[in-house]
Amino acid sequence: MKKDIKIPEVTNVFMAIVKEYNSDFRCDDWNVYLIDNKTTDLEVVLIVSRGYDEKDQTSIMRKKIERLPANSYAKVEFIQPELFKLNNEFKVTFFADNQLFEKTFLFPKNTIKDSAMRVIKELDKKGIISK
């Protein structure tokens, strides 16, 4: 039964972690974004995130985005720098063109750091992207 379910490969959808200045608190914050580079909208987007390693694990966070327009992005959540020592995983499920898509994005432990940041053209900001 499970073998009969076909979930197509996800293309042109990315997760990014970006360091941004927070003018309210006058500090830098790290935020997670979902980027839709598809020519179609993403509908009923469900994001399940967690941090983990061999001995520690965070709570599981869930986020829903009703609709993410084509060629756009959405801020998903704030992420604390203390979690960068863990693997940070984001399971994203959505509908596009009446099909179900699913992909797991992983930021391996200790890879979220200033030296790894690059310009993310879709956001016009510096950050780290997971494809």
Coordinates of C-alpha atoms in Angstrom, one line a residue:
M1 CA 0.0 0.0 0.0
K2 CA 2.7 2.5 1.0
K3 CA 4.7 1.6 -2.2
D4 CA 1.7 2.8 -4.3
I5 CA 1.9 6.4 -2.9
K6 CA 4.0 8.5 -5.2
I7 CA 5.3 11.7 -3.7
P8 CA 7.2 13.7 -6.4
E9 CA 10.6 15.3 -5.9
V10 CA 10.6 18.8 -4.4
T11 CA 12.4 21.4 -6.6
N12 CA 12.7 25.2 -6.2
V13 CA 11.7 25.2 -2.6
F14 CA 14.4 26.0 0.1
M15 CA 14.9 26.7 3.8
A16 CA 17.2 29.4 4.9
I17 CA 18.6 30.6 8.2
V18 CA 19.3 34.3 8.2
K19 CA 21.0 36.7 10.7
E20 CA 19.0 39.9 10.9
Y21 CA 19.2 43.1 12.9
N22 CA 16.3 43.4 15.3
S23 CA 15.8 47.2 15.8
D24 CA 13.3 46.7 18.7
F25 CA 15.9 44.8 20.8
R26 CA 19.0 46.3 19.1
C27 CA 20.6 42.9 18.5
D28 CA 21.1 40.4 15.8
D29 CA 18.5 37.6 15.6
W30 CA 18.6 34.4 13.6
N31 CA 15.4 33.6 11.7
V32 CA 14.3 30.7 9.6
Y33 CA 12.6 31.3 6.2
L34 CA 10.8 29.1 3.6
I35 CA 11.5 30.2 0.0
D36 CA 9.2 29.3 -2.9
N37 CA 11.0 29.7 -6.2
K38 CA 8.2 27.8 -8.0
T39 CA 5.9 29.3 -10.6
T40 CA 3.0 28.1 -8.6
D41 CA 1.7 28.8 -5.1
L42 CA 2.3 26.4 -2.2
E43 CA -0.9 25.6 -0.3
V44 CA -1.4 24.2 3.2
V45 CA 2.3 24.2 4.0
L46 CA 3.1 22.3 7.2
I47 CA 6.5 22.7 8.8
V48 CA 7.7 20.4 11.6
S49 CA 11.0 21.4 13.1
R50 CA 13.3 19.9 15.7
G51 CA 16.9 20.0 16.9
Y52 CA 18.7 16.8 17.9
D53 CA 22.0 15.0 18.3
E54 CA 23.0 11.7 19.9
K55 CA 22.1 12.9 23.5
D56 CA 19.9 16.0 23.3
Q57 CA 16.6 16.8 21.6
T58 CA 14.4 19.9 21.5
S59 CA 10.7 20.1 21.5
I60 CA 9.0 19.6 18.2
M61 CA 7.6 22.8 16.7
R62 CA 4.8 22.9 14.2
K63 CA 3.9 25.8 11.8
K64 CA 1.2 26.1 9.2
I65 CA 1.2 28.6 6.3
E66 CA -2.1 28.6 4.5
R67 CA -0.7 29.9 1.2
L68 CA 2.8 30.9 0.1
P69 CA 2.6 32.7 -3.3
A70 CA 4.9 31.7 -6.2
N71 CA 8.3 33.3 -6.1
S72 CA 8.0 34.6 -2.5
Y73 CA 9.2 33.7 1.0
A74 CA 7.8 33.6 4.5
K75 CA 9.5 33.9 7.9
V76 CA 8.9 30.6 9.7
E77 CA 10.4 31.1 13.2
F78 CA 13.2 32.6 15.3
I79 CA 16.0 30.2 16.1
Q80 CA 18.3 30.5 19.2
P81 CA 22.0 30.3 18.6
E82 CA 22.2 27.7 21.4
L83 CA 20.6 25.3 19.0
F84 CA 23.3 25.5 16.4
K85 CA 25.3 22.8 18.2
L86 CA 22.4 20.4 17.2
N87 CA 21.2 19.1 13.9
N88 CA 18.3 21.3 12.9
E89 CA 15.7 19.5 10.8
F90 CA 12.7 21.0 9.0
K91 CA 10.1 18.6 7.5
V92 CA 8.0 20.5 5.0
T93 CA 4.8 19.2 3.4
F94 CA 2.7 21.1 1.0
F95 CA 0.3 21.0 -2.0
A96 CA 1.2 22.5 -5.4
D97 CA -0.7 21.8 -8.6
N98 CA -3.0 19.5 -6.7
Q99 CA -0.1 17.2 -5.7
L100 CA 1.3 16.5 -2.3
F101 CA 5.0 17.2 -1.8
E102 CA 7.3 16.5 1.1
K103 CA 11.0 17.3 1.8
T104 CA 13.2 17.3 4.8
F105 CA 15.7 20.1 5.1
L106 CA 18.7 19.6 7.4
F107 CA 21.2 22.0 8.8
P108 CA 23.8 19.7 10.3
K109 CA 25.2 20.6 13.7
N110 CA 27.8 23.4 13.9
T111 CA 27.1 24.5 10.3
I112 CA 25.1 27.6 11.1
K113 CA 27.7 30.2 11.7
D114 CA 28.8 33.6 10.4
S115 CA 31.6 32.2 8.3
A116 CA 29.1 30.0 6.3
M117 CA 26.8 32.9 5.4
R118 CA 26.3 33.8 1.8
V119 CA 24.0 36.3 0.1
I120 CA 20.6 34.7 -0.5
K121 CA 19.3 36.6 -3.6
E122 CA 15.7 35.8 -3.0
L123 CA 15.8 37.5 0.5
D124 CA 18.5 40.0 -0.4
K125 CA 20.1 39.1 2.9
K126 CA 23.1 37.0 4.2
G127 CA 22.4 33.5 5.5
I128 CA 22.7 29.8 5.1
I129 CA 20.5 27.9 2.7
S130 CA 19.5 24.2 2.7
K131 CA 18.4 22.7 -0.6

